[in-house]
Short mmCIF file of N, CA and C in Angstrom, two decimals:
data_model
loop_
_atom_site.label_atom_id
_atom_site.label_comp_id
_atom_site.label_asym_id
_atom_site.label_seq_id
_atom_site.Cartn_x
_atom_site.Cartn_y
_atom_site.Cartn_z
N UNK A 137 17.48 -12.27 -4.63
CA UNK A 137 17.19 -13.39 -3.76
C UNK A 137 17.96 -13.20 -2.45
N UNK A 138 17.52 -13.88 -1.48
CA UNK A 138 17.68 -13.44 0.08
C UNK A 138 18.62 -14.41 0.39
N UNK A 139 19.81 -14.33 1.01
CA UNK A 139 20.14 -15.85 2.09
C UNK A 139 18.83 -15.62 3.09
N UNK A 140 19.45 -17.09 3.75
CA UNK A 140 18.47 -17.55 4.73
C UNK A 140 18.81 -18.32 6.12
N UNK A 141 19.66 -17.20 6.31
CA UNK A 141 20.25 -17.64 7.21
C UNK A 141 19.49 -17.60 8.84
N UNK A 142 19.15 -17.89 10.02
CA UNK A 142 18.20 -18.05 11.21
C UNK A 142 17.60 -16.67 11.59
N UNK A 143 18.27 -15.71 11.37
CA UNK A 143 17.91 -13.89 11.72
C UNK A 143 17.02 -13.89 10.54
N UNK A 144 17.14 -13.90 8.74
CA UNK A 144 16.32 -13.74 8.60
C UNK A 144 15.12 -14.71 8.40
N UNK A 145 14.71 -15.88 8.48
CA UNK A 145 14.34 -16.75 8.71
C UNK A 145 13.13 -16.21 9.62
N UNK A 146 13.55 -15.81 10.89
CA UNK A 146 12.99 -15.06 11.84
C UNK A 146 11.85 -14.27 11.87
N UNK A 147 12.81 -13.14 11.13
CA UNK A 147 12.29 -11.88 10.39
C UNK A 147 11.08 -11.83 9.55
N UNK A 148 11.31 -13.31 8.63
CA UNK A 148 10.07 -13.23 7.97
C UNK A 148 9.11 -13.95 7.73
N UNK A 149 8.95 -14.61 9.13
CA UNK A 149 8.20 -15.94 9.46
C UNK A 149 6.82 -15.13 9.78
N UNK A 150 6.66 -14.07 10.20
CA UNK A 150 5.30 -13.63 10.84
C UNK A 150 4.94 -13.37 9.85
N UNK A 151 5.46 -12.72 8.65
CA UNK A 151 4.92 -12.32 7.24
C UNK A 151 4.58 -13.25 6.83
N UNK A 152 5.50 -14.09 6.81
CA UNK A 152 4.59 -15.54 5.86
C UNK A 152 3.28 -16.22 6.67
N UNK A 153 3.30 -16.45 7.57
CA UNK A 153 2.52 -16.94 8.53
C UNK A 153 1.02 -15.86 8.33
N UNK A 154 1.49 -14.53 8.30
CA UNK A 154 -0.03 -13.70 7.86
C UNK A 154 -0.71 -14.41 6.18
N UNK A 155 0.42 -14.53 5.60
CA UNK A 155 0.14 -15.18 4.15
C UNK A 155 -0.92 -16.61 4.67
N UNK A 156 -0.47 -17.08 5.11
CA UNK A 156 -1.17 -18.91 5.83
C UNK A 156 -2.17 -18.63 6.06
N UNK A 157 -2.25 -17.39 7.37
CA UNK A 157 -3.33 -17.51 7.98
C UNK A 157 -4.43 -16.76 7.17
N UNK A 158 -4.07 -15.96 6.20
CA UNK A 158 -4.84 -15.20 5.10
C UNK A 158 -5.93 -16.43 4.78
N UNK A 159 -4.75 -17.69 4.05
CA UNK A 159 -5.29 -18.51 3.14
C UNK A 159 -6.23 -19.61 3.62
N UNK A 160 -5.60 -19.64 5.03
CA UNK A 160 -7.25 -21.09 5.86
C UNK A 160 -8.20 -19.92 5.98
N UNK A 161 -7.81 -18.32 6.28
CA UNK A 161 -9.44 -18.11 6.32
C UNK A 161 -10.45 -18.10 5.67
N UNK A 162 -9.96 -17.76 3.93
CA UNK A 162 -10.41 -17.37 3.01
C UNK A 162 -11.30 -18.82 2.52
N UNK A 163 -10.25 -20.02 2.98
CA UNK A 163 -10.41 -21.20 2.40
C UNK A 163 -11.52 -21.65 2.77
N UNK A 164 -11.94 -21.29 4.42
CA UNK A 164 -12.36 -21.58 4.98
C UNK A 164 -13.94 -21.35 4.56
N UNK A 165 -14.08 -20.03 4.40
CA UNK A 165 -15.06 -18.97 3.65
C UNK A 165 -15.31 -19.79 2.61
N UNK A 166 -14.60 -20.19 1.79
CA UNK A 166 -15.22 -20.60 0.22
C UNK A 166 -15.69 -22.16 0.15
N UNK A 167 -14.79 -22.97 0.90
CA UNK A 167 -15.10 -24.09 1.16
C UNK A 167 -15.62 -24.93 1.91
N UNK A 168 -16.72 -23.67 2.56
CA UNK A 168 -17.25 -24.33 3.70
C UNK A 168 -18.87 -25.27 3.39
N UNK A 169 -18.53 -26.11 3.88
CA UNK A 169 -19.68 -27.20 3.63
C UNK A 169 -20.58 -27.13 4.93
N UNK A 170 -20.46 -27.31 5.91
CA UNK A 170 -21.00 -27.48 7.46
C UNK A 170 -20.36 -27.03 8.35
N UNK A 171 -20.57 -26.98 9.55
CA UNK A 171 -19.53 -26.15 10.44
C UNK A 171 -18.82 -27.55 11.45
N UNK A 172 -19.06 -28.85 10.61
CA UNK A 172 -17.83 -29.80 10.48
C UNK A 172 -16.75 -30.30 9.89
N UNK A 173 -17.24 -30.24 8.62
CA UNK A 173 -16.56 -30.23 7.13
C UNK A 173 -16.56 -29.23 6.72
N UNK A 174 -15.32 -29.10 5.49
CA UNK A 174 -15.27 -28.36 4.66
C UNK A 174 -15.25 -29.09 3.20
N UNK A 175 -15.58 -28.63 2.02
CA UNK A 175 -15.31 -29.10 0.84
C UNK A 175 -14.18 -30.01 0.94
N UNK A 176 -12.93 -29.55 1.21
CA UNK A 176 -11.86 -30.36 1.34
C UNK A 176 -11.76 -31.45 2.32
N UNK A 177 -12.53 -31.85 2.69
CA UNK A 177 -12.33 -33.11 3.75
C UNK A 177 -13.69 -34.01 2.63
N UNK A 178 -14.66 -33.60 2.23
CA UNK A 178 -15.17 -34.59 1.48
C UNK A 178 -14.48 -35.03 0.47
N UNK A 179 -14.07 -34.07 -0.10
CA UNK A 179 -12.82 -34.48 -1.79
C UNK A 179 -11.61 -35.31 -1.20
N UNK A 180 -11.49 -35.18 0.08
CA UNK A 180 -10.16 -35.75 0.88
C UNK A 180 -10.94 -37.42 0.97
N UNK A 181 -12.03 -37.60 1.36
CA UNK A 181 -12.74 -38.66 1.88
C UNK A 181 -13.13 -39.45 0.64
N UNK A 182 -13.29 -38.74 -0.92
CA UNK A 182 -13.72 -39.35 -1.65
C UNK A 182 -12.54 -39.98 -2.67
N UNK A 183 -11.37 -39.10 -2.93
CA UNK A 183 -10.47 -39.58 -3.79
C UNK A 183 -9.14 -39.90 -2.51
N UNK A 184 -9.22 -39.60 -1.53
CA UNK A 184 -7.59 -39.86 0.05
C UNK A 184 -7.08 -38.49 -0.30
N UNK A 185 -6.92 -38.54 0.78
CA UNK A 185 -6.51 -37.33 1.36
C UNK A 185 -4.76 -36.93 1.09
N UNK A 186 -4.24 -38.15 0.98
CA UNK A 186 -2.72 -37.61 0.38
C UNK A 186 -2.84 -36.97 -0.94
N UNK A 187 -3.79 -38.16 -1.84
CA UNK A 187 -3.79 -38.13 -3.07
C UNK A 187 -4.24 -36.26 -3.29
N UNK A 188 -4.89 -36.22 -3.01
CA UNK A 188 -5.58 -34.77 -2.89
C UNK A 188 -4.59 -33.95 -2.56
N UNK A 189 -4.20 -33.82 -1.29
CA UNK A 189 -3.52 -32.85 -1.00
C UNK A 189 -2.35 -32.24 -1.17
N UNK A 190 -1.18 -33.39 -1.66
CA UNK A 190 -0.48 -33.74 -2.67
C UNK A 190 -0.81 -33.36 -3.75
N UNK A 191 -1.50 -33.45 -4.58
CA UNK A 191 -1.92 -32.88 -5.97
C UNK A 191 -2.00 -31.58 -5.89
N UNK A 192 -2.74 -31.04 -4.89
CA UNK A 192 -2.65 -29.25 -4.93
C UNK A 192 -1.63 -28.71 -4.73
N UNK A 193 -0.23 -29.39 -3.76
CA UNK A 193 1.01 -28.93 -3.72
C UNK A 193 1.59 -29.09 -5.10
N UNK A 194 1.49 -30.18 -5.81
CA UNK A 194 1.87 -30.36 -7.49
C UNK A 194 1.84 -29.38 -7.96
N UNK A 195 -0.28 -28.87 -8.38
CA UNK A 195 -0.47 -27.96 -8.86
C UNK A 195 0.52 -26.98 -8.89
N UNK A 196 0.31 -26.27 -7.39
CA UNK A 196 1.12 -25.11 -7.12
C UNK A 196 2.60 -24.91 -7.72
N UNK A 197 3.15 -25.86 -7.22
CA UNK A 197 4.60 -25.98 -7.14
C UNK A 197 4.91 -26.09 -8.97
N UNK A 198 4.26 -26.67 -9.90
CA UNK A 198 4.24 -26.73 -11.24
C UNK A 198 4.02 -24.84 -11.41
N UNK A 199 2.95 -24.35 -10.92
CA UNK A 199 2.97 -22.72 -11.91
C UNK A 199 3.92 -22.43 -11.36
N UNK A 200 4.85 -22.31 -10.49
CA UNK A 200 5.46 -21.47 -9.78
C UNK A 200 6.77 -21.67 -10.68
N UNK A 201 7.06 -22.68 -10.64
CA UNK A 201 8.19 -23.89 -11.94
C UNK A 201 8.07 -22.82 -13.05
N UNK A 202 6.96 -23.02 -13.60
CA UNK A 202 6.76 -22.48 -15.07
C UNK A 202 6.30 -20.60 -14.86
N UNK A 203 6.62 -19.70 -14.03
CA UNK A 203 6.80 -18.75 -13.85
C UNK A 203 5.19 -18.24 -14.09
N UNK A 204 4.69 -18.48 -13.04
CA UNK A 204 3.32 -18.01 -12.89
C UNK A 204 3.32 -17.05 -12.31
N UNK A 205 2.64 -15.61 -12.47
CA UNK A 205 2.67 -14.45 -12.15
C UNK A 205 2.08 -14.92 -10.42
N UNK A 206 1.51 -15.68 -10.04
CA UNK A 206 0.81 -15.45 -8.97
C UNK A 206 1.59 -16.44 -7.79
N UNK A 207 2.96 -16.16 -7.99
CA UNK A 207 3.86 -17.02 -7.33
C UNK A 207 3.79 -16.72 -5.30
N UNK A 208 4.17 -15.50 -5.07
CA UNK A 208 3.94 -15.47 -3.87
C UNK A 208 2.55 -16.45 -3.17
N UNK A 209 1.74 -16.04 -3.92
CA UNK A 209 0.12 -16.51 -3.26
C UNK A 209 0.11 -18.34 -3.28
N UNK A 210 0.70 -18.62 -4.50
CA UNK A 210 0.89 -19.69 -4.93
C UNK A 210 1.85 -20.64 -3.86
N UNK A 211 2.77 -19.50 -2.93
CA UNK A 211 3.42 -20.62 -1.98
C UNK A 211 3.10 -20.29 -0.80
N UNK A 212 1.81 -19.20 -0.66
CA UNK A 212 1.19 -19.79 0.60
C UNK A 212 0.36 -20.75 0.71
N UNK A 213 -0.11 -20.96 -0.61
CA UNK A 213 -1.32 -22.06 -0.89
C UNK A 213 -0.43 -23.69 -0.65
N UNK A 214 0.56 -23.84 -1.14
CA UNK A 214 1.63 -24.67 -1.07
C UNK A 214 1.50 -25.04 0.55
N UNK A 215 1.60 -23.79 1.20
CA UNK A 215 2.02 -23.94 2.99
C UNK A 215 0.94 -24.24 3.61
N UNK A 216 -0.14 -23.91 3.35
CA UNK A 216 -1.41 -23.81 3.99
C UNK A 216 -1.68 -25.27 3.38
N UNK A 217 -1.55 -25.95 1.79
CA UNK A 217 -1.98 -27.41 2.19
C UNK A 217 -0.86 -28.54 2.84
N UNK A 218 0.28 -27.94 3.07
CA UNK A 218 1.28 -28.67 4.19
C UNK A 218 0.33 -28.87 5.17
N UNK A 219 -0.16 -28.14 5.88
CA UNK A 219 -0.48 -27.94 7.13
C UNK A 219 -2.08 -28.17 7.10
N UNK A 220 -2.52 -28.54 6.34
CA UNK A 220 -4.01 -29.24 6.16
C UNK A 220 -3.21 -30.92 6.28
N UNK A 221 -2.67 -31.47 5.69
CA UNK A 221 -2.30 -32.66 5.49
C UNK A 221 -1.76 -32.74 7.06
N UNK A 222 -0.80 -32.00 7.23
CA UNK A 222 -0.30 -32.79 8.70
C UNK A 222 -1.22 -32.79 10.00
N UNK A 223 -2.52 -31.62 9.78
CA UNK A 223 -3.34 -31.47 10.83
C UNK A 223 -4.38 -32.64 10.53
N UNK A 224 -4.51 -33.34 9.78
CA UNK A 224 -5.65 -34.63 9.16
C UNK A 224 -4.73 -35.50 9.38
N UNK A 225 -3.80 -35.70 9.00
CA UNK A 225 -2.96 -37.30 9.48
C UNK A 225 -2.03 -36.86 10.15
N UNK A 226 -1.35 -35.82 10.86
CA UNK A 226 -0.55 -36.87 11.41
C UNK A 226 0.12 -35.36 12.77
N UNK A 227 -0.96 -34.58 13.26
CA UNK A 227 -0.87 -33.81 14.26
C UNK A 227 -1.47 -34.53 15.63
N UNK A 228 -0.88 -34.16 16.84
CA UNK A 228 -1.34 -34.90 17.90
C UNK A 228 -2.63 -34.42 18.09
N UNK A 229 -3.58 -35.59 19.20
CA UNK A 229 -5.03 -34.83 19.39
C UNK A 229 -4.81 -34.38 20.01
N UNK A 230 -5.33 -33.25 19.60
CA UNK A 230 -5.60 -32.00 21.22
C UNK A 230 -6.74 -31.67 21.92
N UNK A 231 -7.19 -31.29 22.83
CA UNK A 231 -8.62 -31.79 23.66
C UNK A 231 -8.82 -30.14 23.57
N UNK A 232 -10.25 -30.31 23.22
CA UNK A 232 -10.98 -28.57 23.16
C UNK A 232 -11.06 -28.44 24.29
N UNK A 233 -11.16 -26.50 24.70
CA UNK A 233 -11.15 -26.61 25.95
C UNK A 233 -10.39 -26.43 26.95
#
């Protein structure tokens, strides 16, 4: 196990960040409903969107707990629905363009 101290922090933010950006694309690919929605904004619309998105961090964060072989992938999926949740409630608007 690594400290984590701001150098490497640094160091291995672009790595993880390729992990993220791996996972909205892929997500994107599988869950695409329209080229407005995705699967996940209807399941967000039908049961709330915390409730949902929250639950998949559960998910995750439970195999990872109980030593699930697919742990790395498992905490980009973790990061990538951080950042679904804060871009639906609670990121500023930004104007296309």
């Amino acid at each position: 196990m690594r400290n984590t101290n701001i150098k490497i922090k640094q160091r291995y933010f672009p790595l993880f960040m390729d992990l993220v950006r791996k996972q909205l694309a892929e997500g994107a690919d599988k869950y695409a409903n329209s080229e407005e929605k995705e699967a996940t904004d209807l399941i967000c619309d039908f049961v709330g969107t915390k409730q949902f998105i929250l639950g998949n961090i559960i998910k995750y964060a439970a195999r990872i707990l109980n030593g699930d072989p697919r742990q790395e992938i498992d905490t980009a999926k973790i990061a990538t629905y951080a950042f679904l949740l804060w871009v639906k409630l609670y990121a500023p608007d930004i104007k296309e363009g």
